[in-house]
Structure formats: C-alpha cells, structure tokens
PDB file of C-alpha atoms in Angstrom:
ATOM      1  CA  MET Z 261      -6.023  44.901 -10.045  1.00 51.00           C
ATOM      2  CA  ASP Z 262      -6.783  41.976  -7.703  1.00 76.00           C
ATOM      3  CA  CYS Z 263     -10.430  42.196  -8.792  1.00 82.00           C
ATOM      4  CA  VAL Z 264      -9.474  42.199 -12.480  1.00 81.00           C
ATOM      5  CA  GLY Z 265      -7.180  39.244 -11.894  1.00 84.00           C
ATOM      6  CA  ASP Z 266      -9.946  37.390 -10.091  1.00 87.00           C
ATOM      7  CA  ILE Z 267     -12.345  38.055 -12.967  1.00 88.00           C
ATOM      8  CA  GLY Z 268      -9.719  36.637 -15.324  1.00 87.00           C
ATOM      9  CA  LEU Z 269      -9.487  33.577 -13.069  1.00 88.00           C
ATOM     10  CA  PHE Z 270     -13.291  33.237 -13.106  1.00 90.00           C
ATOM     11  CA  LEU Z 271     -13.247  33.315 -16.931  1.00 90.00           C
ATOM     12  CA  ARG Z 272     -10.549  30.648 -16.982  1.00 88.00           C
ATOM     13  CA  VAL Z 273     -12.687  28.397 -14.745  1.00 89.00           C
ATOM     14  CA  LEU Z 274     -15.668  29.004 -17.016  1.00 89.00           C
ATOM     15  CA  ASP Z 275     -13.690  28.164 -20.163  1.00 86.00           C
ATOM     16  CA  HIS Z 276     -12.152  25.001 -18.695  1.00 86.00           C
ATOM     17  CA  GLY Z 277     -15.336  23.806 -17.035  1.00 86.00           C
ATOM     18  CA  SER Z 278     -13.812  23.054 -13.652  1.00 87.00           C
ATOM     19  CA  ILE Z 279     -11.794  24.683 -10.883  1.00 88.00           C
ATOM     20  CA  SER Z 280      -9.140  21.985 -10.955  1.00 88.00           C
ATOM     21  CA  ALA Z 281      -8.564  22.287 -14.730  1.00 86.00           C
ATOM     22  CA  ALA Z 282      -8.311  26.082 -14.485  1.00 86.00           C
ATOM     23  CA  ALA Z 283      -5.919  25.770 -11.538  1.00 88.00           C
ATOM     24  CA  ARG Z 284      -3.642  23.441 -13.531  1.00 86.00           C
ATOM     25  CA  SER Z 285      -3.645  25.798 -16.528  1.00 81.00           C
ATOM     26  CA  LEU Z 286      -2.489  28.655 -14.282  1.00 83.00           C
ATOM     27  CA  ASP Z 287      -0.109  26.558 -12.167  1.00 85.00           C
ATOM     28  CA  LEU Z 288      -2.140  27.314  -9.037  1.00 88.00           C
ATOM     29  CA  SER Z 289      -3.433  25.039  -6.326  1.00 90.00           C
ATOM     30  CA  VAL Z 290      -7.126  24.165  -6.289  1.00 89.00           C
ATOM     31  CA  ALA Z 291      -7.383  25.674  -2.798  1.00 91.00           C
ATOM     32  CA  VAL Z 292      -5.971  29.046  -3.889  1.00 91.00           C
ATOM     33  CA  THR Z 293      -8.199  29.079  -6.971  1.00 89.00           C
ATOM     34  CA  SER Z 294     -11.307  28.350  -4.874  1.00 90.00           C
ATOM     35  CA  GLN Z 295     -10.358  31.042  -2.349  1.00 91.00           C
ATOM     36  CA  ARG Z 296      -9.971  33.646  -5.079  1.00 91.00           C
ATOM     37  CA  LEU Z 297     -13.355  32.744  -6.554  1.00 90.00           C
ATOM     38  CA  LYS Z 298     -14.969  33.086  -3.124  1.00 91.00           C
ATOM     39  CA  ARG Z 299     -13.204  36.430  -2.697  1.00 91.00           C
ATOM     40  CA  LEU Z 300     -14.624  37.653  -6.008  1.00 89.00           C
ATOM     41  CA  GLU Z 301     -18.133  36.475  -5.118  1.00 90.00           C
ATOM     42  CA  ALA Z 302     -17.889  38.235  -1.750  1.00 90.00           C
ATOM     43  CA  HIS Z 303     -16.659  41.418  -3.417  1.00 90.00           C
ATOM     44  CA  LEU Z 304     -19.520  41.387  -5.942  1.00 89.00           C
ATOM     45  CA  GLY Z 305     -22.147  40.138  -3.520  1.00 91.00           C
ATOM     46  CA  VAL Z 306     -23.425  37.451  -5.899  1.00 91.00           C
ATOM     47  CA  ARG Z 307     -22.830  33.770  -6.515  1.00 91.00           C
ATOM     48  CA  LEU Z 308     -21.091  33.095  -9.808  1.00 91.00           C
ATOM     49  CA  PHE Z 309     -21.246  29.284  -9.840  1.00 89.00           C
ATOM     50  CA  GLN Z 310     -23.601  26.707  -8.411  1.00 88.00           C
ATOM     51  CA  ARG Z 311     -21.268  24.011  -7.072  1.00 81.00           C
ATOM     52  CA  THR Z 312     -21.908  20.363  -6.297  1.00 77.00           C
ATOM     53  CA  THR Z 313     -19.413  17.615  -5.568  1.00 71.00           C
ATOM     54  CA  ARG Z 314     -19.412  16.613  -9.232  1.00 74.00           C
ATOM     55  CA  SER Z 315     -20.442  19.611 -11.297  1.00 78.00           C
ATOM     56  CA  LEU Z 316     -20.080  23.341 -11.704  1.00 85.00           C
ATOM     57  CA  HIS Z 317     -22.806  25.481 -13.306  1.00 88.00           C
ATOM     58  CA  VAL Z 318     -22.571  29.175 -14.034  1.00 89.00           C
ATOM     59  CA  THR Z 319     -25.336  31.342 -12.561  1.00 91.00           C
ATOM     60  CA  PRO Z 320     -27.154  34.093 -14.497  1.00 91.00           C
ATOM     61  CA  GLU Z 321     -24.989  36.621 -12.637  1.00 91.00           C
ATOM     62  CA  GLY Z 322     -21.892  34.692 -13.652  1.00 89.00           C
ATOM     63  CA  GLN Z 323     -23.044  34.621 -17.273  1.00 90.00           C
ATOM     64  CA  ARG Z 324     -23.535  38.383 -17.192  1.00 91.00           C
ATOM     65  CA  LEU Z 325     -20.050  38.853 -15.753  1.00 89.00           C
ATOM     66  CA  ALA Z 326     -18.603  36.646 -18.510  1.00 89.00           C
ATOM     67  CA  GLU Z 327     -20.375  38.520 -21.300  1.00 89.00           C
ATOM     68  CA  GLN Z 328     -19.556  42.026 -20.071  1.00 88.00           C
ATOM     69  CA  GLY Z 329     -16.335  41.365 -18.185  1.00 86.00           C
ATOM     70  CA  ARG Z 330     -14.429  39.383 -20.794  1.00 86.00           C
ATOM     71  CA  PRO Z 331     -14.032  42.284 -23.245  1.00 86.00           C
ATOM     72  CA  LEU Z 332     -12.864  44.520 -20.388  1.00 85.00           C
ATOM     73  CA  VAL Z 333     -10.290  41.977 -19.215  1.00 84.00           C
ATOM     74  CA  ASP Z 334      -9.141  41.435 -22.801  1.00 82.00           C
ATOM     75  CA  ASP Z 335      -8.852  45.186 -23.394  1.00 82.00           C
ATOM     76  CA  LEU Z 336      -6.862  45.658 -20.197  1.00 82.00           C
ATOM     77  CA  GLU Z 337      -4.609  42.733 -21.072  1.00 77.00           C
ATOM     78  CA  ALA Z 338      -4.047  44.088 -24.578  1.00 74.00           C
ATOM     79  CA  LEU Z 339      -3.366  47.575 -23.256  1.00 73.00           C
ATOM     80  CA  THR Z 340      -0.909  46.522 -20.568  1.00 74.00           C
ATOM     81  CA  ASN Z 341       0.826  44.121 -22.937  1.00 69.00           C
ATOM     82  CA  GLY Z 342       1.044  46.848 -25.528  1.00 65.00           C
ATOM     83  CA  LEU Z 343       2.549  49.304 -23.084  1.00 66.00           C
ATOM     84  CA  ARG Z 344       4.928  46.722 -21.705  1.00 63.00           C
ATOM     85  CA  GLU Z 345       6.063  45.531 -25.097  1.00 59.00           C
ATOM     86  CA  ALA Z 346       5.812  48.894 -26.863  1.00 43.00           C
ATOM     87  CA  GLY Z 347       3.027  47.455 -28.994  1.00 49.00           C
ATOM     88  CA  SER Z 348       5.416  45.429 -31.093  1.00 61.00           C
ATOM     89  CA  GLU Z 349       5.739  41.943 -29.618  1.00 76.00           C
ATOM     90  CA  VAL Z 350       3.403  39.225 -30.853  1.00 86.00           C
ATOM     91  CA  ALA Z 351       2.780  36.984 -27.853  1.00 85.00           C
ATOM     92  CA  GLY Z 352       0.123  35.250 -25.784  1.00 86.00           C
ATOM     93  CA  THR Z 353      -2.586  32.685 -26.458  1.00 89.00           C
ATOM     94  CA  LEU Z 354      -4.577  32.978 -29.673  1.00 92.00           C
ATOM     95  CA  ARG Z 355      -7.987  31.286 -29.451  1.00 92.00           C
ATOM     96  CA  LEU Z 356      -9.492  30.737 -32.881  1.00 93.00           C
ATOM     97  CA  THR Z 357     -12.414  28.830 -34.339  1.00 92.00           C
ATOM     98  CA  THR Z 358     -13.499  27.848 -37.831  1.00 93.00           C
ATOM     99  CA  SER Z 359     -15.420  25.105 -39.615  1.00 90.00           C
ATOM    100  CA  SER Z 360     -13.971  21.609 -39.400  1.00 89.00           C
ATOM    101  CA  THR Z 361     -13.335  21.151 -43.121  1.00 90.00           C
ATOM    102  CA  PHE Z 362     -11.878  24.596 -43.816  1.00 93.00           C
ATOM    103  CA  GLY Z 363      -9.749  24.324 -40.700  1.00 93.00           C
ATOM    104  CA  ARG Z 364      -8.360  20.955 -41.693  1.00 93.00           C
ATOM    105  CA  LEU Z 365      -7.660  21.983 -45.306  1.00 92.00           C
ATOM    106  CA  TYR Z 366      -6.368  25.544 -44.959  1.00 94.00           C
ATOM    107  CA  VAL Z 367      -5.589  26.390 -41.339  1.00 94.00           C
ATOM    108  CA  SER Z 368      -4.010  23.232 -39.977  1.00 94.00           C
ATOM    109  CA  PRO Z 369      -1.354  22.951 -42.732  1.00 94.00           C
ATOM    110  CA  VAL Z 370      -0.008  26.469 -42.082  1.00 94.00           C
ATOM    111  CA  LEU Z 371      -0.125  26.622 -38.278  1.00 95.00           C
ATOM    112  CA  ALA Z 372       3.424  25.312 -37.939  1.00 95.00           C
ATOM    113  CA  GLU Z 373       4.728  28.142 -40.121  1.00 96.00           C
ATOM    114  CA  PHE Z 374       2.794  30.748 -38.137  1.00 96.00           C
ATOM    115  CA  LEU Z 375       4.111  29.436 -34.822  1.00 96.00           C
ATOM    116  CA  ALA Z 376       7.643  29.353 -36.218  1.00 96.00           C
ATOM    117  CA  ARG Z 377       7.344  33.024 -37.154  1.00 95.00           C
ATOM    118  CA  HIS Z 378       5.966  33.927 -33.729  1.00 95.00           C
ATOM    119  CA  PRO Z 379       7.581  31.710 -31.084  1.00 94.00           C
ATOM    120  CA  LYS Z 380       5.901  33.543 -28.187  1.00 91.00           C
ATOM    121  CA  VAL Z 381       2.401  32.725 -29.405  1.00 93.00           C
ATOM    122  CA  ARG Z 382       0.322  29.753 -28.291  1.00 92.00           C
ATOM    123  CA  VAL Z 383      -2.692  28.638 -30.344  1.00 94.00           C
ATOM    124  CA  GLN Z 384      -5.904  27.043 -29.145  1.00 92.00           C
ATOM    125  CA  ALA Z 385      -7.813  25.988 -32.280  1.00 92.00           C
ATOM    126  CA  ASP Z 386     -11.404  24.800 -32.334  1.00 91.00           C
ATOM    127  CA  PHE Z 387     -12.562  23.273 -35.626  1.00 91.00           C
ATOM    128  CA  ASP Z 388     -16.344  23.010 -35.354  1.00 84.00           C
ATOM    129  CA  ASP Z 389     -19.164  23.433 -37.857  1.00 80.00           C
ATOM    130  CA  GLN Z 390     -21.349  25.179 -35.273  1.00 80.00           C
ATOM    131  CA  THR Z 391     -21.221  28.979 -35.205  1.00 80.00           C
ATOM    132  CA  VAL Z 392     -20.074  29.916 -31.720  1.00 79.00           C
ATOM    133  CA  ASP Z 393     -20.479  33.094 -29.698  1.00 79.00           C
ATOM    134  CA  LEU Z 394     -17.013  34.636 -29.885  1.00 82.00           C
ATOM    135  CA  VAL Z 395     -17.477  36.900 -26.889  1.00 78.00           C
ATOM    136  CA  GLY Z 396     -19.309  34.427 -24.673  1.00 78.00           C
ATOM    137  CA  LYS Z 397     -16.864  31.612 -25.432  1.00 80.00           C
ATOM    138  CA  GLY Z 398     -13.762  33.764 -25.230  1.00 81.00           C
ATOM    139  CA  PHE Z 399     -12.469  33.407 -28.784  1.00 87.00           C
ATOM    140  CA  ASP Z 400     -10.125  36.000 -30.266  1.00 89.00           C
ATOM    141  CA  LEU Z 401     -10.932  35.179 -33.860  1.00 92.00           C
ATOM    142  CA  ALA Z 402     -13.145  33.136 -36.159  1.00 92.00           C
ATOM    143  CA  ILE Z 403     -12.775  32.355 -39.833  1.00 93.00           C
ATOM    144  CA  ARG Z 404     -16.311  32.272 -41.188  1.00 91.00           C
ATOM    145  CA  ILE Z 405     -17.641  31.473 -44.627  1.00 89.00           C
ATOM    146  CA  GLY Z 406     -20.762  32.948 -46.166  1.00 83.00           C
ATOM    147  CA  ASP Z 407     -22.855  36.010 -45.492  1.00 76.00           C
ATOM    148  CA  LEU Z 408     -22.328  37.689 -42.123  1.00 75.00           C
ATOM    149  CA  ASP Z 409     -25.332  38.833 -40.126  1.00 70.00           C
ATOM    150  CA  ASP Z 410     -23.837  39.815 -36.762  1.00 62.00           C
ATOM    151  CA  SER Z 411     -23.204  43.572 -36.761  1.00 64.00           C
ATOM    152  CA  THR Z 412     -21.478  43.455 -33.361  1.00 68.00           C
ATOM    153  CA  LEU Z 413     -18.420  41.812 -34.903  1.00 77.00           C
ATOM    154  CA  VAL Z 414     -15.535  43.235 -36.920  1.00 85.00           C
ATOM    155  CA  ALA Z 415     -14.791  41.385 -40.160  1.00 87.00           C
ATOM    156  CA  ARG Z 416     -12.006  41.436 -42.723  1.00 90.00           C
ATOM    157  CA  GLN Z 417     -12.553  39.549 -45.966  1.00 91.00           C
ATOM    158  CA  LEU Z 418      -9.705  37.168 -46.721  1.00 93.00           C
ATOM    159  CA  ALA Z 419     -11.005  35.782 -50.022  1.00 91.00           C
ATOM    160  CA  ALA Z 420     -14.123  35.390 -52.126  1.00 91.00           C
ATOM    161  CA  ASN Z 421     -16.207  32.290 -51.566  1.00 92.00           C
ATOM    162  CA  ARG Z 422     -17.242  31.135 -55.050  1.00 93.00           C
ATOM    163  CA  ARG Z 423     -19.743  28.290 -55.139  1.00 94.00           C
ATOM    164  CA  VAL Z 424     -20.555  25.801 -57.888  1.00 95.00           C
ATOM    165  CA  VAL Z 425     -23.046  23.035 -58.550  1.00 97.00           C
ATOM    166  CA  VAL Z 426     -21.260  19.716 -59.024  1.00 97.00           C
ATOM    167  CA  ALA Z 427     -21.945  16.068 -59.744  1.00 97.00           C
ATOM    168  CA  SER Z 428     -19.961  12.989 -60.697  1.00 97.00           C
ATOM    169  CA  PRO Z 429     -19.730  11.852 -64.329  1.00 97.00           C
ATOM    170  CA  ASP Z 430     -21.331   8.565 -63.216  1.00 96.00           C
ATOM    171  CA  TYR Z 431     -24.402  10.323 -61.801  1.00 97.00           C
ATOM    172  CA  LEU Z 432     -24.832  12.376 -64.970  1.00 97.00           C
ATOM    173  CA  ALA Z 433     -24.484   9.297 -67.174  1.00 96.00           C
ATOM    174  CA  ARG Z 434     -27.301   7.604 -65.239  1.00 96.00           C
ATOM    175  CA  HIS Z 435     -29.630  10.571 -64.694  1.00 96.00           C
ATOM    176  CA  GLY Z 436     -28.797  13.132 -67.355  1.00 95.00           C
ATOM    177  CA  THR Z 437     -27.392  16.645 -67.072  1.00 96.00           C
ATOM    178  CA  PRO Z 438     -29.616  19.519 -65.903  1.00 96.00           C
ATOM    179  CA  LYS Z 439     -29.674  22.394 -68.373  1.00 95.00           C
ATOM    180  CA  THR Z 440     -31.409  25.020 -66.251  1.00 95.00           C
ATOM    181  CA  PRO Z 441     -31.829  25.513 -62.490  1.00 96.00           C
ATOM    182  CA  ALA Z 442     -35.468  24.407 -62.778  1.00 95.00           C
ATOM    183  CA  ASP Z 443     -34.254  20.966 -63.900  1.00 96.00           C
ATOM    184  CA  LEU Z 444     -32.764  20.391 -60.437  1.00 96.00           C
ATOM    185  CA  ALA Z 445     -36.270  19.738 -59.075  1.00 93.00           C
ATOM    186  CA  ARG Z 446     -36.214  16.432 -60.981  1.00 93.00           C
ATOM    187  CA  HIS Z 447     -32.821  15.344 -59.625  1.00 96.00           C
ATOM    188  CA  ASP Z 448     -31.462  13.916 -56.396  1.00 95.00           C
ATOM    189  CA  CYS Z 449     -29.763  16.850 -54.676  1.00 96.00           C
ATOM    190  CA  LEU Z 450     -27.601  16.697 -51.576  1.00 95.00           C
ATOM    191  CA  VAL Z 451     -28.984  19.080 -48.983  1.00 94.00           C
ATOM    192  CA  MET Z 452     -26.960  20.722 -46.232  1.00 90.00           C
ATOM    193  CA  VAL Z 453     -28.594  21.048 -42.821  1.00 88.00           C
ATOM    194  CA  SER Z 454     -27.280  23.433 -40.163  1.00 77.00           C
ATOM    195  CA  HIS Z 455     -28.405  25.018 -36.918  1.00 73.00           C
ATOM    196  CA  ALA Z 456     -30.177  27.598 -39.086  1.00 70.00           C
ATOM    197  CA  GLY Z 457     -32.238  24.936 -40.878  1.00 78.00           C
ATOM    198  CA  ARG Z 458     -32.248  23.090 -44.197  1.00 86.00           C
ATOM    199  CA  ARG Z 459     -30.414  24.822 -47.026  1.00 89.00           C
ATOM    200  CA  ASP Z 460     -32.745  23.453 -49.658  1.00 92.00           C
ATOM    201  CA  VAL Z 461     -33.291  26.639 -51.658  1.00 94.00           C
ATOM    202  CA  TRP Z 462     -30.478  27.143 -54.151  1.00 95.00           C
ATOM    203  CA  ARG Z 463     -30.130  30.568 -55.751  1.00 94.00           C
ATOM    204  CA  PHE Z 464     -28.691  31.341 -59.169  1.00 95.00           C
ATOM    205  CA  THR Z 465     -28.171  34.349 -61.401  1.00 93.00           C
ATOM    206  CA  ASP Z 466     -29.797  34.355 -64.841  1.00 88.00           C
ATOM    207  CA  ARG Z 467     -27.201  36.375 -66.737  1.00 82.00           C
ATOM    208  CA  ARG Z 468     -29.388  36.851 -69.786  1.00 82.00           C
ATOM    209  CA  ARG Z 469     -32.349  38.231 -67.863  1.00 79.00           C
ATOM    210  CA  LYS Z 470     -30.241  39.692 -65.044  1.00 81.00           C
ATOM    211  CA  THR Z 471     -32.541  38.187 -62.441  1.00 88.00           C
ATOM    212  CA  GLU Z 472     -32.217  35.762 -59.544  1.00 91.00           C
ATOM    213  CA  VAL Z 473     -33.575  32.242 -59.890  1.00 92.00           C
ATOM    214  CA  ALA Z 474     -34.440  30.300 -56.721  1.00 94.00           C
ATOM    215  CA  VAL Z 475     -35.069  26.556 -56.811  1.00 95.00           C
ATOM    216  CA  ARG Z 476     -36.144  24.310 -53.950  1.00 95.00           C
ATOM    217  CA  VAL Z 477     -34.230  21.045 -54.146  1.00 95.00           C
ATOM    218  CA  SER Z 478     -34.554  17.697 -52.415  1.00 94.00           C
ATOM    219  CA  GLY Z 479     -32.925  14.300 -52.344  1.00 92.00           C
ATOM    220  CA  ARG Z 480     -32.359  11.147 -50.363  1.00 92.00           C
ATOM    221  CA  LEU Z 481     -29.349  12.406 -48.386  1.00 92.00           C
ATOM    222  CA  GLU Z 482     -29.113  15.368 -46.027  1.00 91.00           C
ATOM    223  CA  SER Z 483     -26.112  16.175 -43.857  1.00 88.00           C
ATOM    224  CA  SER Z 484     -24.567  18.851 -41.683  1.00 83.00           C
ATOM    225  CA  GLN Z 485     -21.040  17.897 -42.753  1.00 83.00           C
ATOM    226  CA  GLY Z 486     -19.497  19.208 -45.960  1.00 83.00           C
ATOM    227  CA  GLU Z 487     -17.115  16.294 -46.431  1.00 87.00           C
ATOM    228  CA  LEU Z 488     -19.977  13.821 -46.361  1.00 91.00           C
ATOM    229  CA  GLN Z 489     -21.658  15.884 -49.079  1.00 91.00           C
ATOM    230  CA  SER Z 490     -18.623  15.851 -51.338  1.00 93.00           C
ATOM    231  CA  ASP Z 491     -18.021  12.131 -50.724  1.00 94.00           C
ATOM    232  CA  ALA Z 492     -21.648  11.444 -51.620  1.00 95.00           C
ATOM    233  CA  ALA Z 493     -21.397  13.525 -54.784  1.00 96.00           C
ATOM    234  CA  ILE Z 494     -18.251  11.673 -55.859  1.00 96.00           C
ATOM    235  CA  ALA Z 495     -20.013   8.365 -55.161  1.00 96.00           C
ATOM    236  CA  GLY Z 496     -22.786   9.350 -57.556  1.00 95.00           C
ATOM    237  CA  LEU Z 497     -25.530   9.847 -54.973  1.00 95.00           C
ATOM    238  CA  GLY Z 498     -26.624  13.237 -56.245  1.00 96.00           C
ATOM    239  CA  ILE Z 499     -25.919  16.845 -57.158  1.00 97.00           C
ATOM    240  CA  ALA Z 500     -24.269  19.124 -54.601  1.00 96.00           C
ATOM    241  CA  LEU Z 501     -23.742  22.838 -54.123  1.00 95.00           C
ATOM    242  CA  HIS Z 502     -20.187  23.388 -52.900  1.00 93.00           C
ATOM    243  CA  SER Z 503     -17.613  26.095 -52.383  1.00 94.00           C
ATOM    244  CA  THR Z 504     -14.747  25.823 -54.847  1.00 94.00           C
ATOM    245  CA  TRP Z 505     -12.235  25.734 -51.961  1.00 94.00           C
ATOM    246  CA  HIS Z 506     -13.817  22.455 -50.904  1.00 93.00           C
ATOM    247  CA  VAL Z 507     -13.952  20.564 -54.221  1.00 94.00           C
ATOM    248  CA  TRP Z 508     -11.303  22.088 -56.468  1.00 93.00           C
ATOM    249  CA  GLU Z 509      -9.039  19.044 -56.301  1.00 93.00           C
ATOM    250  CA  ASP Z 510     -11.953  16.742 -57.190  1.00 95.00           C
ATOM    251  CA  LEU Z 511     -12.817  19.004 -60.118  1.00 95.00           C
ATOM    252  CA  ARG Z 512      -9.265  18.986 -61.451  1.00 94.00           C
ATOM    253  CA  ALA Z 513      -9.043  15.215 -61.050  1.00 95.00           C
ATOM    254  CA  GLY Z 514     -12.333  14.708 -62.899  1.00 96.00           C
ATOM    255  CA  ARG Z 515     -14.107  13.090 -59.967  1.00 97.00           C
ATOM    256  CA  LEU Z 516     -16.636  15.921 -60.139  1.00 97.00           C
ATOM    257  CA  VAL Z 517     -17.730  18.283 -62.903  1.00 97.00           C
ATOM    258  CA  THR Z 518     -19.477  21.645 -62.652  1.00 96.00           C
ATOM    259  CA  LEU Z 519     -23.048  22.119 -63.849  1.00 96.00           C
ATOM    260  CA  LEU Z 520     -25.173  25.104 -64.838  1.00 95.00           C
ATOM    261  CA  ASP Z 521     -22.137  27.308 -65.483  1.00 93.00           C
ATOM    262  CA  ALA Z 522     -24.399  29.732 -67.367  1.00 93.00           C
ATOM    263  CA  TYR Z 523     -26.303  30.315 -64.120  1.00 94.00           C
ATOM    264  CA  PRO Z 524     -23.645  31.273 -61.532  1.00 94.00           C
ATOM    265  CA  VAL Z 525     -24.361  30.989 -57.840  1.00 94.00           C
ATOM    266  CA  PRO Z 526     -23.903  34.363 -56.065  1.00 90.00           C
ATOM    267  CA  ALA Z 527     -20.556  34.460 -54.294  1.00 87.00           C
ATOM    268  CA  SER Z 528     -20.104  35.282 -50.635  1.00 89.00           C
ATOM    269  CA  GLY Z 529     -16.891  35.689 -48.660  1.00 91.00           C
ATOM    270  CA  ILE Z 530     -14.371  34.072 -46.357  1.00 93.00           C
ATOM    271  CA  TYR Z 531     -13.853  36.379 -43.402  1.00 93.00           C
ATOM    272  CA  ALA Z 532     -11.645  36.816 -40.377  1.00 93.00           C
ATOM    273  CA  VAL Z 533     -14.145  37.828 -37.702  1.00 91.00           C
ATOM    274  CA  MET Z 534     -13.235  39.446 -34.379  1.00 89.00           C
ATOM    275  CA  PRO Z 535     -15.178  40.877 -31.447  1.00 84.00           C
ATOM    276  CA  GLN Z 536     -15.354  44.659 -31.458  1.00 70.00           C
ATOM    277  CA  ARG Z 537     -12.446  45.894 -29.358  1.00 65.00           C
ATOM    278  CA  ARG Z 538     -10.550  49.113 -29.005  1.00 65.00           C
ATOM    279  CA  HIS Z 539      -7.316  47.142 -28.741  1.00 69.00           C
ATOM    280  CA  VAL Z 540      -6.896  44.176 -31.073  1.00 81.00           C
ATOM    281  CA  PRO Z 541      -4.092  42.037 -29.623  1.00 83.00           C
ATOM    282  CA  PRO Z 542      -0.981  41.914 -31.819  1.00 87.00           C
ATOM    283  CA  ARG Z 543      -1.269  38.104 -31.991  1.00 90.00           C
ATOM    284  CA  VAL Z 544      -4.701  38.470 -33.598  1.00 91.00           C
ATOM    285  CA  ARG Z 545      -3.530  41.058 -36.120  1.00 91.00           C
ATOM    286  CA  ALA Z 546      -0.538  38.877 -36.933  1.00 94.00           C
ATOM    287  CA  PHE Z 547      -2.681  35.803 -37.599  1.00 95.00           C
ATOM    288  CA  VAL Z 548      -5.196  37.686 -39.732  1.00 94.00           C
ATOM    289  CA  ASP Z 549      -2.360  39.148 -41.821  1.00 94.00           C
ATOM    290  CA  PHE Z 550      -0.810  35.693 -42.079  1.00 95.00           C
ATOM    291  CA  MET Z 551      -4.026  34.077 -43.340  1.00 94.00           C
ATOM    292  CA  ALA Z 552      -4.568  36.923 -45.795  1.00 93.00           C
ATOM    293  CA  GLU Z 553      -1.089  36.188 -47.126  1.00 92.00           C
ATOM    294  CA  LYS Z 554      -1.877  32.485 -47.501  1.00 91.00           C
ATOM    295  CA  ILE Z 555      -5.337  32.607 -49.057  1.00 89.00           C
ATOM    296  CA  GLY Z 556      -5.880  36.228 -50.089  1.00 76.00           C
ATOM    297  CA  ALA Z 557      -5.621  37.823 -53.555  1.00 74.00           C
ATOM    298  CA  VAL Z 558      -5.575  34.581 -55.594  1.00 82.00           C
ATOM    299  CA  PRO Z 559      -6.507  31.712 -53.237  1.00 86.00           C
ATOM    300  CA  PRO Z 560      -4.771  28.341 -53.665  1.00 85.00           C
ATOM    301  CA  TRP Z 561      -7.978  26.772 -55.028  1.00 88.00           C
ATOM    302  CA  GLU Z 562      -8.133  29.385 -57.809  1.00 84.00           C
ATOM    303  CA  ARG Z 563      -4.500  29.132 -58.911  1.00 78.00           C
ATOM    304  CA  GLY Z 564      -3.550  27.497 -62.168  1.00 63.00           C
TER     305      GLY Z 564
END
C-alpha cells in the first residue's frame, strides 16, 4: 500500500508540475514529498523525474508509470471507496474537460446545482478546445462533440449534435443567398481550424437523390475558436457551419438565419467520454447522469 500511495503522490506531482505544488495540495511538507518520491524511485530502480533547481521533467520511465499506473491507482481508489462507503456515497474530486464554449454555455451554469446535490464532491474543470489525453492527463471525464474515433474510451451520448449553415441577413443582402451546396464555393465561408487541420470540406445530404454532397469552402477568416466564428457571422463577414447549441439564441433573435435547409448537414453527437475502467467512480456516474438530465432527451437549444 505504501508503493500505491507513492505512485499516487508521483501522479499528483506530475499533474501539478512541481513537488511544492503537489505537497501543498496534499498538506505535506516538501521534504516528505521529496523523500517519498526518492523512495519510489529506489523501489522501482528507475528515475521518474529529471530535476534541476528550476524545473522538473518527467522521464520516459515516469511517463510509462503515469500511463499504466494511473488506471490502477484509480481502480484501487474506486474499489476501496466503494467498499468503505458501500458503493453509495458520491465523493472525491471530479476532473472533467470539455470545449471552452460548450463548457461556458452548458456546464458552468449548472455546476453550482451539481455541487449542491453532492456536497462531498470537488470539481476541477478544464475548458479547452484542444482534445486532451484523458488517461495521460488524469481526467475522469470529457464532454466531447462530434464523431468519436478513440476506441479505448467509453462513451455515453447525452444529446444529438445537429449542425446548420448560417449567415447574417446583412451578408445575404450584400452577397445573395446560396441555393445549393455548390453555391458556397462562390461565397466567403468561415473556416474552422483545429489540431486535426482545416475543416474546409462541408458535407451535406441531398434528400432527393439520397446522396452525400461534399463542398470545399474558403474565405478570408479562419479560426480555431467557435465564438469568433459566430461573432464573425453575425458581423456579416461570411457563412458559417455551426452546431445549433452554439447559435440557437442568435437564430431566434434574427441575428443569424439558416441556409440550405433542403440539404441537411449530417448530425453527430454530444458525448460523455470516460477511460475504460472496471470501476467507474460514483462521482463520475453522478455527473454523467446529471448532464443527461440537463441536456438529454430534448436539449435546451431545441426546446420551444
């Protein structure tokens, strides 16, 4: 058990980026924390960190321990907590990540209610548009939008992710309204750029022919941030492809209008994604159920 505890301490140092920060989070002295790390390195016979007076860098052996040891520590923690609490108490620290815009719009407003329901839970939330490695970074849960391609993760769909092509009335008055997807090639389109590349091929469904139509679009503005895209569309800078959860208020207010409704964009999903584990912590199950309650069935952006 001392070895397991020391591995947990090593993971805490890795997550916090320094021995002193990890020591503070565990209410330990820096000296005790350093001694336990040295004890673990001696037990394993490898160096886990390269240390200098100003920096701390994980070694390849340390990275391997983090990748393979974290699930084991989490499983043991979940098991012992479950036995101790008869598998019923929702407690502990929930580490979750999602995109910045979705997090701000749909997670942040309900966190207070979730914490009120579960007073023994702490939440560490990371709102970031980059897709992170859940296991390597120690996250319990991610809310991800779009098609999933990582088969090592467990996913539960919370809601459909319907997407629409939108533009401002001002843009359409100046440039005309596209009638078919092919017309988009003659328009300024707002292109999303992510770590996976430029999302400049927009796909539609031709209902009459029951075929897919793919169009490569371009424009004067590209961005990795969804809010910049919607702001630009409202300002009349071009045509955007957006999820309805992102722009539904602008559509209802008339700041944006949908285009090409006869050629729907294939829908994807909004998912709660978890690492594969034999024991999902009760806090994770509770939060997934809570989010399904808030945005499942008929999501807020589809109501009314």
